[in-house]
mmCIF file of C-alpha atoms in Angstrom:
data_model
loop_
_atom_site.group_PDB
_atom_site.id
_atom_site.type_symbol
_atom_site.label_atom_id
_atom_site.label_comp_id
_atom_site.label_asym_id
_atom_site.label_seq_id
_atom_site.Cartn_x
_atom_site.Cartn_y
_atom_site.Cartn_z
ATOM 1 C CA ALA A 882 -29.097 4.451 16.482
ATOM 2 C CA GLN A 883 -26.758 3.600 19.855
ATOM 3 C CA LYS A 884 -27.020 3.949 23.062
ATOM 4 C CA VAL A 885 -25.442 3.175 26.368
ATOM 5 C CA THR A 886 -27.644 3.411 29.772
ATOM 6 C CA GLN A 887 -25.771 3.079 33.357
ATOM 7 C CA ALA A 888 -28.956 2.726 35.550
ATOM 8 C CA GLN A 889 -26.858 3.341 38.587
ATOM 9 C CA THR A 890 -26.186 6.947 39.081
ATOM 10 C CA GLU A 891 -24.490 6.905 42.008
ATOM 11 C CA ILE A 892 -23.225 3.378 44.824
ATOM 12 C CA SER A 893 -21.603 3.764 48.207
ATOM 13 C CA VAL A 894 -19.920 1.106 49.682
ATOM 14 C CA VAL A 895 -17.192 0.226 52.783
ATOM 15 C CA GLU A 896 -14.043 -0.561 51.781
ATOM 16 C CA LYS A 897 -13.400 -4.414 50.932
ATOM 17 C CA GLU A 898 -16.632 -4.947 49.800
ATOM 18 C CA ASP A 899 -17.446 -6.377 46.426
ATOM 19 C CA VAL A 900 -19.575 -3.972 44.222
ATOM 20 C CA THR A 901 -20.620 -4.599 40.195
ATOM 21 C CA LEU A 902 -21.374 -1.538 38.084
ATOM 22 C CA ASP A 903 -24.034 -2.142 35.509
ATOM 23 C CA CYS A 904 -24.126 -1.507 31.533
ATOM 24 C CA VAL A 905 -26.944 -2.226 29.225
ATOM 25 C CA TYR A 906 -26.252 -0.927 25.606
ATOM 26 C CA GLU A 907 -28.322 -0.574 22.388
ATOM 27 C CA THR A 908 -27.047 -1.412 18.873
ATOM 28 C CA ARG A 909 -28.137 -2.564 14.925
ATOM 29 C CA ASP A 910 -24.589 -3.439 14.214
ATOM 30 C CA THR A 911 -23.266 -7.199 14.530
ATOM 31 C CA THR A 912 -19.627 -5.497 15.024
ATOM 32 C CA TYR A 913 -19.138 -3.222 17.754
ATOM 33 C CA TYR A 914 -16.269 -2.491 20.775
ATOM 34 C CA LEU A 915 -17.514 -1.996 24.589
ATOM 35 C CA PHE A 916 -15.150 -0.054 26.678
ATOM 36 C CA TRP A 917 -15.141 0.972 30.273
ATOM 37 C CA TYR A 918 -13.476 4.150 31.756
ATOM 38 C CA LYS A 919 -12.528 5.589 35.164
ATOM 39 C CA GLN A 920 -12.767 8.882 35.398
ATOM 40 C CA PRO A 921 -11.365 10.319 39.022
ATOM 41 C CA PRO A 922 -11.388 13.625 40.779
ATOM 42 C CA SER A 923 -8.948 14.906 38.587
ATOM 43 C CA GLY A 924 -10.773 14.623 35.779
ATOM 44 C CA GLU A 925 -8.833 12.377 33.317
ATOM 45 C CA LEU A 926 -10.453 9.385 31.759
ATOM 46 C CA VAL A 927 -8.381 6.640 32.231
ATOM 47 C CA PHE A 928 -9.150 3.445 30.002
ATOM 48 C CA LEU A 929 -9.685 0.318 31.500
ATOM 49 C CA ILE A 930 -11.078 -2.259 29.076
ATOM 50 C CA ARG A 931 -12.007 -2.393 25.328
ATOM 51 C CA ARG A 932 -14.113 -6.025 24.543
ATOM 52 C CA ASN A 933 -15.457 -6.667 21.008
ATOM 53 C CA SER A 934 -18.524 -8.413 19.911
ATOM 54 C CA PHE A 935 -17.089 -11.712 18.799
ATOM 55 C CA ASP A 936 -15.427 -12.195 22.421
ATOM 56 C CA GLU A 937 -18.196 -13.002 25.363
ATOM 57 C CA GLN A 938 -14.992 -14.314 27.186
ATOM 58 C CA ASN A 939 -15.139 -12.639 30.830
ATOM 59 C CA GLU A 940 -12.001 -10.815 31.619
ATOM 60 C CA ILE A 941 -10.212 -10.650 34.675
ATOM 61 C CA SER A 942 -7.479 -8.256 35.735
ATOM 62 C CA GLY A 943 -6.308 -8.162 39.263
ATOM 63 C CA ARG A 944 -9.199 -6.779 41.455
ATOM 64 C CA TYR A 945 -11.211 -6.100 37.959
ATOM 65 C CA SER A 946 -13.635 -8.204 36.476
ATOM 66 C CA TRP A 947 -15.903 -8.302 33.061
ATOM 67 C CA ASN A 948 -18.949 -9.856 32.490
ATOM 68 C CA PHE A 949 -20.080 -9.761 28.987
ATOM 69 C CA GLN A 950 -23.671 -11.020 27.609
ATOM 70 C CA LYS A 951 -24.815 -10.474 24.482
ATOM 71 C CA SER A 952 -27.802 -12.158 25.195
ATOM 72 C CA THR A 953 -28.925 -9.306 27.491
ATOM 73 C CA SER A 954 -26.934 -6.578 25.872
ATOM 74 C CA SER A 955 -24.864 -6.258 28.816
ATOM 75 C CA PHE A 956 -21.060 -5.005 29.751
ATOM 76 C CA ASN A 957 -21.234 -5.107 33.313
ATOM 77 C CA PHE A 958 -18.069 -4.673 35.673
ATOM 78 C CA THR A 959 -16.926 -5.981 39.150
ATOM 79 C CA ILE A 960 -14.695 -4.534 41.624
ATOM 80 C CA THR A 961 -13.518 -7.308 44.184
ATOM 81 C CA ALA A 962 -12.363 -5.653 47.552
ATOM 82 C CA SER A 963 -13.059 -2.439 46.701
ATOM 83 C CA GLN A 964 -10.508 0.372 48.032
ATOM 84 C CA VAL A 965 -10.915 4.284 48.815
ATOM 85 C CA VAL A 966 -8.831 4.861 45.501
ATOM 86 C CA ASP A 967 -11.263 3.109 43.335
ATOM 87 C CA SER A 968 -13.482 5.864 44.353
ATOM 88 C CA ALA A 969 -14.643 7.457 41.003
ATOM 89 C CA VAL A 970 -16.667 8.053 38.048
ATOM 90 C CA TYR A 971 -16.883 4.822 36.253
ATOM 91 C CA PHE A 972 -18.399 5.189 32.130
ATOM 92 C CA CYS A 973 -19.220 2.548 29.890
ATOM 93 C CA ALA A 974 -19.165 3.220 26.335
ATOM 94 C CA LEU A 975 -19.797 1.723 22.770
ATOM 95 C CA SER A 976 -18.117 2.415 19.520
ATOM 96 C CA GLU A 977 -19.863 0.528 16.314
ATOM 97 C CA ASP A 978 -18.556 -0.640 12.848
ATOM 98 C CA ASN A 979 -20.926 1.686 11.449
ATOM 99 C CA ALA A 980 -19.959 4.981 13.452
ATOM 100 C CA GLY A 981 -16.090 5.065 12.632
ATOM 101 C CA ASN A 982 -14.641 5.559 15.818
ATOM 102 C CA MET A 983 -17.197 7.657 17.337
ATOM 103 C CA LEU A 984 -17.438 6.757 20.946
ATOM 104 C CA THR A 985 -21.039 6.761 23.047
ATOM 105 C CA PHE A 986 -21.035 7.069 26.162
ATOM 106 C CA GLY A 987 -23.303 6.234 29.004
ATOM 107 C CA GLY A 988 -24.504 8.869 31.795
ATOM 108 C CA GLY A 989 -21.758 7.309 34.245
ATOM 109 C CA THR A 990 -21.797 5.573 37.614
ATOM 110 C CA ARG A 991 -20.295 7.520 40.850
ATOM 111 C CA LEU A 992 -18.568 5.157 42.992
ATOM 112 C CA MET A 993 -17.883 6.182 46.477
ATOM 113 C CA VAL A 994 -15.825 3.892 48.713
ATOM 114 C CA LYS A 995 -15.747 4.261 52.694
ATOM 115 C CA PRO A 996 -12.883 3.504 54.512
ATOM 116 C CA GLU B 976 4.122 6.723 29.008
ATOM 117 C CA ALA B 977 2.765 9.103 26.571
ATOM 118 C CA GLU B 978 0.000 11.275 27.407
ATOM 119 C CA VAL B 979 -2.652 13.482 25.802
ATOM 120 C CA ALA B 980 -1.936 17.196 26.828
ATOM 121 C CA GLN B 981 -4.360 19.891 27.225
ATOM 122 C CA SER B 982 -4.255 23.460 28.524
ATOM 123 C CA PRO B 983 -5.219 25.456 30.117
ATOM 124 C CA ARG B 984 -6.698 23.259 32.816
ATOM 125 C CA TYR B 985 -8.990 25.562 33.866
ATOM 126 C CA LYS B 986 -10.664 28.770 32.514
ATOM 127 C CA ILE B 987 -13.320 31.221 33.733
ATOM 128 C CA THR B 988 -13.977 33.941 31.149
ATOM 129 C CA GLU B 989 -17.413 35.973 30.753
ATOM 130 C CA LYS B 990 -20.240 35.801 28.392
ATOM 131 C CA SER B 991 -19.461 36.868 25.031
ATOM 132 C CA GLN B 992 -15.677 36.686 25.365
ATOM 133 C CA ALA B 993 -13.584 34.386 23.150
ATOM 134 C CA VAL B 994 -11.821 30.878 24.459
ATOM 135 C CA ALA B 995 -9.281 28.806 22.992
ATOM 136 C CA PHE B 996 -8.089 25.481 24.136
ATOM 137 C CA TRP B 997 -5.331 23.485 22.902
ATOM 138 C CA CYS B 998 -4.722 19.791 22.706
ATOM 139 C CA ASP B 999 -1.352 17.864 21.855
ATOM 140 C CA PRO B 1000 -2.079 14.307 21.110
ATOM 141 C CA ILE B 1001 0.000 10.977 22.016
ATOM 142 C CA SER B 1002 2.864 11.365 19.604
ATOM 143 C CA GLY B 1003 1.929 9.128 16.232
ATOM 144 C CA HIS B 1004 -1.573 9.168 17.053
ATOM 145 C CA ALA B 1005 -3.448 10.390 13.418
ATOM 146 C CA THR B 1006 -6.827 10.553 15.025
ATOM 147 C CA LEU B 1007 -8.020 13.524 17.315
ATOM 148 C CA TYR B 1008 -11.127 13.698 18.991
ATOM 149 C CA TRP B 1009 -12.622 16.621 21.286
ATOM 150 C CA TYR B 1010 -15.596 15.807 23.667
ATOM 151 C CA ARG B 1011 -17.549 18.224 25.866
ATOM 152 C CA GLN B 1012 -18.794 16.521 29.062
ATOM 153 C CA ILE B 1013 -21.411 18.665 30.825
ATOM 154 C CA LEU B 1014 -21.192 17.853 34.642
ATOM 155 C CA GLY B 1015 -23.167 14.664 35.653
ATOM 156 C CA GLN B 1016 -23.062 13.499 32.080
ATOM 157 C CA GLY B 1017 -20.741 11.041 29.549
ATOM 158 C CA PRO B 1018 -18.741 12.928 27.035
ATOM 159 C CA GLU B 1019 -20.280 13.717 23.858
ATOM 160 C CA LEU B 1020 -18.084 13.885 20.664
ATOM 161 C CA LEU B 1021 -17.766 17.632 19.279
ATOM 162 C CA VAL B 1022 -15.441 16.874 16.120
ATOM 163 C CA GLN B 1023 -12.900 14.247 14.638
ATOM 164 C CA PHE B 1024 -9.575 14.517 13.121
ATOM 165 C CA GLN B 1025 -7.776 12.395 10.739
ATOM 166 C CA ASP B 1026 -4.556 14.148 10.522
ATOM 167 C CA GLU B 1027 -5.388 17.436 9.541
ATOM 168 C CA SER B 1028 -8.929 16.197 7.767
ATOM 169 C CA VAL B 1029 -12.498 16.783 9.873
ATOM 170 C CA VAL B 1030 -14.115 13.243 9.961
ATOM 171 C CA ASP B 1031 -16.848 14.066 11.799
ATOM 172 C CA ASP B 1032 -18.192 17.354 13.055
ATOM 173 C CA SER B 1033 -21.980 16.751 13.260
ATOM 174 C CA GLN B 1034 -22.254 17.601 16.779
ATOM 175 C CA LEU B 1035 -20.090 21.044 16.488
ATOM 176 C CA PRO B 1036 -21.987 24.045 16.825
ATOM 177 C CA LYS B 1037 -20.678 26.094 14.155
ATOM 178 C CA ASP B 1038 -22.195 29.080 14.773
ATOM 179 C CA ARG B 1039 -19.616 29.790 17.583
ATOM 180 C CA PHE B 1040 -17.386 26.921 17.695
ATOM 181 C CA SER B 1041 -14.287 26.225 15.164
ATOM 182 C CA ALA B 1042 -11.701 23.418 15.718
ATOM 183 C CA GLU B 1043 -8.666 23.205 13.510
ATOM 184 C CA ARG B 1044 -5.820 20.788 13.545
ATOM 185 C CA LEU B 1045 -3.447 22.539 10.722
ATOM 186 C CA LYS B 1046 -0.193 20.481 10.748
ATOM 187 C CA GLY B 1047 -2.129 17.427 11.887
ATOM 188 C CA VAL B 1048 -0.588 17.127 15.176
ATOM 189 C CA ASP B 1049 -2.056 19.699 17.801
ATOM 190 C CA SER B 1050 -5.130 21.369 17.590
ATOM 191 C CA THR B 1051 -7.042 24.100 18.917
ATOM 192 C CA LEU B 1052 -10.767 24.632 19.853
ATOM 193 C CA LYS B 1053 -12.278 27.700 19.976
ATOM 194 C CA ILE B 1054 -15.619 29.568 21.175
ATOM 195 C CA GLN B 1055 -16.541 32.722 20.102
ATOM 196 C CA PRO B 1056 -18.556 33.918 21.452
ATOM 197 C CA ALA B 1057 -18.751 32.038 24.836
ATOM 198 C CA GLU B 1058 -22.475 31.410 26.445
ATOM 199 C CA LEU B 1059 -23.217 30.319 30.056
ATOM 200 C CA GLY B 1060 -24.451 26.930 28.505
ATOM 201 C CA ASP B 1061 -20.890 25.988 27.168
ATOM 202 C CA SER B 1062 -19.604 25.532 30.806
ATOM 203 C CA ALA B 1063 -18.448 22.617 30.751
ATOM 204 C CA MET B 1064 -15.512 20.016 30.603
ATOM 205 C CA TYR B 1065 -13.638 19.913 27.232
ATOM 206 C CA LEU B 1066 -11.752 16.593 26.715
ATOM 207 C CA CYS B 1067 -9.324 15.952 23.885
ATOM 208 C CA ALA B 1068 -8.593 12.295 22.789
ATOM 209 C CA SER B 1069 -6.114 10.345 20.690
ATOM 210 C CA SER B 1070 -6.019 6.966 18.848
ATOM 211 C CA PRO B 1071 -3.576 5.290 16.969
ATOM 212 C CA VAL B 1072 -3.023 5.245 13.103
ATOM 213 C CA GLY B 1073 -6.597 4.294 10.926
ATOM 214 C CA GLY B 1074 -9.031 5.720 13.733
ATOM 215 C CA GLY B 1075 -10.949 2.425 13.374
ATOM 216 C CA TYR B 1076 -14.301 1.840 15.342
ATOM 217 C CA GLN B 1077 -11.930 -0.752 17.187
ATOM 218 C CA GLU B 1078 -9.099 1.698 18.422
ATOM 219 C CA THR B 1079 -8.751 2.795 22.026
ATOM 220 C CA GLN B 1080 -9.065 6.527 22.446
ATOM 221 C CA TYR B 1081 -6.849 8.028 24.987
ATOM 222 C CA PHE B 1082 -8.030 11.058 27.086
ATOM 223 C CA GLY B 1083 -6.154 14.069 28.335
ATOM 224 C CA PRO B 1084 -6.625 15.813 31.711
ATOM 225 C CA GLY B 1085 -9.314 18.147 30.116
ATOM 226 C CA THR B 1086 -9.963 21.584 30.353
ATOM 227 C CA ARG B 1087 -12.686 22.940 32.699
ATOM 228 C CA LEU B 1088 -14.606 25.907 31.679
ATOM 229 C CA LEU B 1089 -16.835 28.416 33.465
ATOM 230 C CA VAL B 1090 -18.811 31.040 31.727
ATOM 231 C CA LEU B 1091 -20.094 33.966 34.052
#
């Protein structure tokens, strides 16, 4: 069965520091998608990125970057030069080919960026 | 930018009462999902619709929960009777036609339910 683990429940950094959020997944499928969502205090889950299992290229979007490594079943998320507005709970999620479009979420990592 | 709409945003009810939540997906999105998110945890899927048909409701506690999407557009999730353990955030999401595993799901703001 699929599983997503976010071992860091809470991280606190000072503004402008870089921070990496870890995500480790388990799946028996060879075809799957990985996602990151941001949940600010307002509660809405905001889509950040989708990555398929055949594309291991790292991706950068502004201050955000993602490192996908199939060898270690990890899909880590780095925020460079963090800002107070980055404070939120971040969720990693997995969608398997054999599970329709059901998303399996990790437990989330609460990021607090202090000024 | 198109968004998923949900109402109410907050609901306080007493144990054994009935509650209902409404969701309007992004226009043109055929697939609709209801998730429950307990405080401090990730969301868990309750039910998935493709148009007006239920695709997956294996995690829906059917003795007290029901969901419908009669015309394949907006949807209602009902709890009757509510129990203390139902206190959670209820999130609605939608994805484009097909609802394949690779489709991105877009979430609404959620309904925070507190059962007293």
